[in-house]
Amino acid sequence: MNIEAKKYNIIQLIMSVADEQLIDQINNKVRQLIPAKEEMTENIPILEEPISQYGIVLKEEIDLEKIKKEQNYQGFDPDEMDRLVEEADIQEPIEELLKMI
């Protein structure tokens, strides 16, 4: 197994961890094993500050009504839809229309 495959396997293993305390322990141990300024990987220095400070917090609940207001969603007018259906005056069965596509 080459070094890139080994790195990928370690990353996958760490990504599977759900316990934040365990992640903190792994982080501390890795920082002890690899001093911050000692090594460079493919010209990318090992970060001294955690990347997590640049992350975003995801909301646990989604409020559909709030999203509708934020995006100014108007929906559709059922009366207008009925008018358009009558105006189109489509006589063919749905099966035939689908075959035409």
Coordinates of N, CA, C and O in Angstrom, one line a residue:
M1 N 0.9 -1.2 0.0 CA 0.0 0.0 0.0 C 0.9 1.2 0.0 O 1.8 1.3 0.8
N2 N 0.6 2.2 -0.9 CA 1.5 3.4 -1.0 C 1.0 4.4 0.1 O 0.0 4.2 0.7
I3 N 1.8 5.4 0.2 CA 1.6 6.4 1.3 C 0.3 7.1 1.1 O -0.4 7.4 2.0
E4 N -0.1 7.4 -0.2 CA -1.4 8.1 -0.4 C -2.6 7.3 0.0 O -3.5 7.8 0.6
A5 N -2.5 6.0 -0.3 CA -3.6 5.1 0.1 C -3.7 5.0 1.6 O -4.8 4.9 2.2
K6 N -2.5 5.0 2.3 CA -2.5 4.9 3.8 C -3.1 6.2 4.3 O -3.9 6.1 5.3
K7 N -2.8 7.3 3.8 CA -3.4 8.6 4.2 C -4.9 8.6 4.1 O -5.6 9.0 5.0
Y8 N -5.3 8.1 2.9 CA -6.8 8.0 2.6 C -7.5 7.1 3.6 O -8.5 7.5 4.1
N9 N -6.9 6.0 4.0 CA -7.5 5.1 4.9 C -7.6 5.7 6.3 O -8.6 5.6 7.0
I10 N -6.6 6.5 6.7 CA -6.6 7.2 8.0 C -7.7 8.2 8.0 O -8.5 8.3 8.9
I11 N -7.8 8.9 6.9 CA -8.8 10.0 6.8 C -10.2 9.4 6.9 O -11.1 9.8 7.6
Q12 N -10.4 8.2 6.2 CA -11.7 7.6 6.2 C -12.1 7.1 7.7 O -13.2 7.2 8.1
L13 N -11.1 6.6 8.3 CA -11.3 6.1 9.7 C -11.7 7.3 10.6 O -12.6 7.2 11.4
I14 N -11.0 8.4 10.5 CA -11.3 9.5 11.3 C -12.7 10.1 11.0 O -13.4 10.5 11.9
M15 N -13.0 10.1 9.7 CA -14.3 10.6 9.3 C -15.5 9.7 9.8 O -16.6 10.2 10.0
S16 N -15.2 8.5 10.1 CA -16.3 7.6 10.7 C -16.5 7.8 12.2 O -17.5 7.3 12.7
V17 N -15.7 8.6 12.8 CA -15.8 8.9 14.3 C -16.9 9.9 14.5 O -16.8 11.0 13.9
A18 N -17.8 9.6 15.4 CA -18.9 10.5 15.7 C -18.7 11.2 17.0 O -19.4 12.2 17.3
D19 N -17.8 10.8 17.8 CA -17.6 11.3 19.2 C -16.6 12.5 19.1 O -15.4 12.3 18.8
E20 N -17.1 13.7 19.5 CA -16.3 14.9 19.4 C -15.1 14.8 20.4 O -14.0 15.2 20.0
Q21 N -15.2 14.2 21.5 CA -14.1 14.1 22.5 C -13.0 13.2 21.9 O -11.8 13.5 22.0
L22 N -13.4 12.1 21.2 CA -12.5 11.2 20.6 C -11.7 11.9 19.5 O -10.5 11.8 19.3
I23 N -12.4 12.8 18.7 CA -11.8 13.6 17.7 C -10.8 14.5 18.3 O -9.7 14.7 17.7
D24 N -11.1 15.1 19.4 CA -10.2 16.0 20.1 C -8.9 15.3 20.5 O -7.8 15.7 20.4
Q25 N -9.1 14.0 21.0 CA -8.0 13.2 21.4 C -7.1 12.9 20.3 O -5.9 12.9 20.3
I26 N -7.7 12.5 19.1 CA -7.0 12.2 17.9 C -6.2 13.4 17.5 O -5.0 13.3 17.1
N27 N -6.8 14.5 17.5 CA -6.2 15.8 17.1 C -5.0 16.1 17.9 O -3.9 16.4 17.4
N28 N -5.1 15.9 19.2 CA -4.0 16.2 20.1 C -2.8 15.2 19.9 O -1.7 15.6 19.9
K29 N -3.2 14.0 19.7 CA -2.2 12.9 19.5 C -1.4 13.2 18.2 O -0.2 13.1 18.1
V30 N -2.1 13.5 17.1 CA -1.5 13.8 15.8 C -0.6 15.0 15.9 O 0.5 15.0 15.4
R31 N -1.0 16.0 16.6 CA -0.2 17.2 16.8 C 1.1 16.9 17.6 O 2.1 17.5 17.3
Q32 N 1.0 15.9 18.5 CA 2.2 15.5 19.2 C 3.2 14.7 18.3 O 4.4 14.9 18.4
L33 N 2.6 13.9 17.4 CA 3.4 13.1 16.6 C 4.0 13.9 15.4 O 5.1 13.6 15.0
I34 N 3.3 14.9 14.9 CA 3.8 15.7 13.8 C 3.9 17.2 14.3 O 2.9 17.9 14.2
P35 N 5.0 17.6 14.7 CA 5.2 19.0 15.1 C 4.7 19.9 13.9 O 5.0 19.7 12.8
A36 N 4.1 21.0 14.3 CA 3.4 21.9 13.3 C 4.3 22.4 12.2 O 3.9 22.5 11.0
K37 N 5.6 22.7 12.5 CA 6.4 23.3 11.5 C 7.5 22.3 10.9 O 8.3 22.7 10.2
E38 N 7.4 21.1 11.4 CA 8.4 20.1 11.0 C 8.3 19.6 9.6 O 9.3 19.5 8.8
E39 N 7.1 19.2 9.1 CA 6.9 18.6 7.9 C 6.0 19.4 7.0 O 5.1 20.1 7.4
M40 N 6.1 19.3 5.7 CA 5.2 19.9 4.7 C 4.8 18.7 3.8 O 5.6 17.9 3.4
T41 N 3.5 18.7 3.5 CA 3.0 17.6 2.7 C 2.6 18.3 1.3 O 1.7 19.1 1.3
E42 N 3.3 17.9 0.3 CA 3.0 18.4 -1.1 C 2.9 19.9 -1.0 O 2.0 20.6 -1.5
N43 N 3.9 20.6 -0.4 CA 4.0 22.0 -0.3 C 2.9 22.7 0.5 O 2.6 23.9 0.4
I44 N 2.1 21.9 1.2 CA 1.0 22.5 2.1 C 1.4 22.3 3.5 O 1.6 21.2 4.0
P45 N 1.7 23.4 4.2 CA 2.1 23.3 5.6 C 1.0 22.7 6.5 O -0.2 22.9 6.2
I46 N 1.4 22.0 7.5 CA 0.4 21.5 8.5 C -0.1 22.7 9.2 O 0.7 23.5 9.7
L47 N -1.4 22.8 9.4 CA -2.0 24.0 9.9 C -1.8 24.0 11.4 O -1.9 23.0 12.1
E48 N -1.5 25.2 11.9 CA -1.4 25.5 13.3 C -2.8 25.8 14.0 O -2.9 25.6 15.1
E49 N -3.7 26.3 13.2 CA -5.0 26.6 13.7 C -6.0 25.6 13.1 O -5.9 25.2 12.0
P50 N -7.0 25.2 13.9 CA -8.0 24.2 13.4 C -8.8 24.8 12.3 O -9.2 25.9 12.3
I51 N -9.1 24.0 11.3 CA -9.9 24.4 10.1 C -11.3 24.6 10.6 O -12.1 25.4 9.9
S52 N -11.7 24.0 11.7 CA -13.1 24.1 12.1 C -13.6 25.5 12.3 O -14.8 25.8 12.2
Q53 N -12.7 26.4 12.6 CA -13.1 27.8 12.8 C -13.7 28.4 11.5 O -14.4 29.4 11.6
Y54 N -13.5 27.8 10.4 CA -14.0 28.3 9.1 C -15.3 27.6 8.7 O -15.8 27.9 7.7
G55 N -15.7 26.6 9.4 CA -16.9 25.8 9.1 C -18.2 26.6 9.4 O -18.2 27.6 10.0
I56 N -19.2 26.0 9.0 CA -20.5 26.6 9.2 C -21.3 25.6 10.1 O -21.1 24.4 10.1
V57 N -22.3 26.2 10.9 CA -23.1 25.4 11.7 C -24.4 25.1 11.0 O -25.1 26.0 10.5
L58 N -24.7 23.8 10.9 CA -25.9 23.4 10.2 C -27.1 23.4 11.2 O -26.9 23.0 12.3
K59 N -28.2 23.9 10.7 CA -29.4 23.9 11.6 C -29.9 22.4 11.7 O -29.9 21.7 10.7
E60 N -30.4 22.1 12.9 CA -30.9 20.8 13.1 C -32.3 20.6 12.6 O -32.7 19.5 12.3
E61 N -33.0 21.7 12.6 CA -34.4 21.7 12.2 C -34.6 22.6 11.0 O -34.0 23.6 10.9
I62 N -35.5 22.2 10.1 CA -35.7 23.0 8.9 C -37.1 23.5 9.0 O -38.1 22.8 9.2
D63 N -37.3 24.9 9.0 CA -38.5 25.5 9.0 C -39.0 25.9 7.6 O -38.5 26.9 7.1
L64 N -39.8 25.1 7.0 CA -40.2 25.3 5.6 C -40.9 26.7 5.5 O -40.7 27.4 4.5
E65 N -41.7 27.1 6.4 CA -42.4 28.4 6.3 C -41.4 29.5 6.3 O -41.6 30.5 5.5
K66 N -40.4 29.4 7.1 CA -39.4 30.5 7.2 C -38.6 30.5 5.8 O -38.3 31.6 5.3
I67 N -38.3 29.4 5.3 CA -37.6 29.3 4.0 C -38.5 30.0 2.9 O -38.0 30.7 2.0
K68 N -39.8 29.7 2.9 CA -40.7 30.3 1.9 C -40.7 31.8 2.0 O -40.7 32.5 1.0
K69 N -40.7 32.3 3.2 CA -40.7 33.8 3.4 C -39.3 34.3 3.0 O -39.3 35.4 2.3
E70 N -38.2 33.7 3.3 CA -36.9 34.2 2.9 C -36.7 34.2 1.4 O -36.1 35.1 0.9
Q71 N -37.3 33.2 0.7 CA -37.2 33.2 -0.7 C -38.3 33.8 -1.5 O -38.4 33.7 -2.7
N72 N -39.2 34.4 -0.7 CA -40.4 35.1 -1.3 C -41.2 34.1 -2.2 O -41.6 34.5 -3.3
Y73 N -41.4 32.9 -1.8 CA -42.1 31.9 -2.6 C -43.6 32.2 -2.6 O -44.2 32.4 -1.5
Q74 N -44.2 32.3 -3.8 CA -45.6 32.6 -3.9 C -46.5 31.4 -4.1 O -47.7 31.5 -4.0
G75 N -45.9 30.3 -4.6 CA -46.7 29.1 -4.9 C -47.4 29.4 -6.2 O -47.0 30.2 -7.0
F76 N -48.4 28.6 -6.5 CA -49.2 28.8 -7.7 C -50.7 29.0 -7.3 O -51.2 28.5 -6.3
D77 N -51.3 29.6 -8.2 CA -52.7 29.9 -8.1 C -53.6 28.8 -8.7 O -53.5 28.6 -9.9
P78 N -54.3 28.0 -7.9 CA -55.1 26.9 -8.4 C -56.1 27.3 -9.5 O -56.3 26.6 -10.5
D79 N -56.7 28.5 -9.3 CA -57.7 29.0 -10.3 C -57.0 29.3 -11.6 O -57.5 28.9 -12.7
E80 N -55.8 29.8 -11.6 CA -55.0 30.1 -12.8 C -54.6 28.8 -13.5 O -54.7 28.7 -14.7
M81 N -54.2 27.8 -12.7 CA -53.9 26.5 -13.3 C -55.1 25.9 -14.0 O -54.9 25.4 -15.1
D82 N -56.2 26.0 -13.4 CA -57.5 25.4 -14.0 C -57.8 26.1 -15.3 O -58.1 25.5 -16.3
R83 N -57.6 27.5 -15.3 CA -57.8 28.2 -16.5 C -56.9 27.8 -17.6 O -57.3 27.7 -18.8
L84 N -55.6 27.6 -17.3 CA -54.6 27.2 -18.3 C -54.9 25.8 -18.8 O -54.7 25.5 -20.0
V85 N -55.4 24.9 -18.0 CA -55.7 23.6 -18.4 C -56.9 23.6 -19.4 O -56.9 23.0 -20.5
E86 N -57.9 24.4 -19.1 CA -59.0 24.6 -20.0 C -58.6 25.2 -21.3 O -59.0 24.8 -22.4
E87 N -57.7 26.2 -21.2 CA -57.3 26.9 -22.4 C -56.4 26.0 -23.3 O -56.5 26.1 -24.5
A88 N -55.7 25.1 -22.7 CA -54.8 24.2 -23.5 C -55.7 23.2 -24.2 O -55.4 22.7 -25.3
D89 N -56.9 22.8 -23.7 CA -57.8 21.9 -24.3 C -57.2 20.7 -24.8 O -57.3 20.3 -26.0
I90 N -56.4 20.0 -24.0 CA -55.8 18.7 -24.4 C -56.8 17.6 -24.3 O -57.4 17.3 -23.3
Q91 N -56.9 16.9 -25.5 CA -57.9 15.8 -25.6 C -57.2 14.4 -25.5 O -57.9 13.5 -25.2
E92 N -55.9 14.3 -25.8 CA -55.3 13.0 -25.9 C -55.1 12.5 -24.5 O -54.9 13.2 -23.5
P93 N -55.2 11.1 -24.4 CA -54.9 10.5 -23.0 C -53.5 10.7 -22.6 O -52.6 10.9 -23.5
I94 N -53.2 10.7 -21.3 CA -51.9 10.9 -20.8 C -50.9 10.0 -21.4 O -49.7 10.3 -21.6
E95 N -51.3 8.7 -21.6 CA -50.4 7.7 -22.2 C -49.8 8.1 -23.6 O -48.7 8.0 -23.8
E96 N -50.7 8.6 -24.4 CA -50.3 9.1 -25.7 C -49.4 10.3 -25.6 O -48.4 10.4 -26.3
L97 N -49.7 11.2 -24.7 CA -48.8 12.4 -24.5 C -47.4 12.0 -24.1 O -46.4 12.5 -24.5
L98 N -47.4 11.0 -23.2 CA -46.1 10.5 -22.7 C -45.3 9.9 -23.8 O -44.1 10.0 -23.8
K99 N -45.9 9.1 -24.7 CA -45.2 8.5 -25.8 C -44.7 9.6 -26.7 O -43.6 9.3 -27.4
M100 N -45.3 10.7 -26.8 CA -44.8 11.8 -27.7 C -43.5 12.4 -27.2 O -42.8 13.0 -28.0
I101 N -43.2 12.2 -26.0 CA -42.0 12.9 -25.4 C -40.7 12.2 -25.9 O -40.5 11.1 -26.0

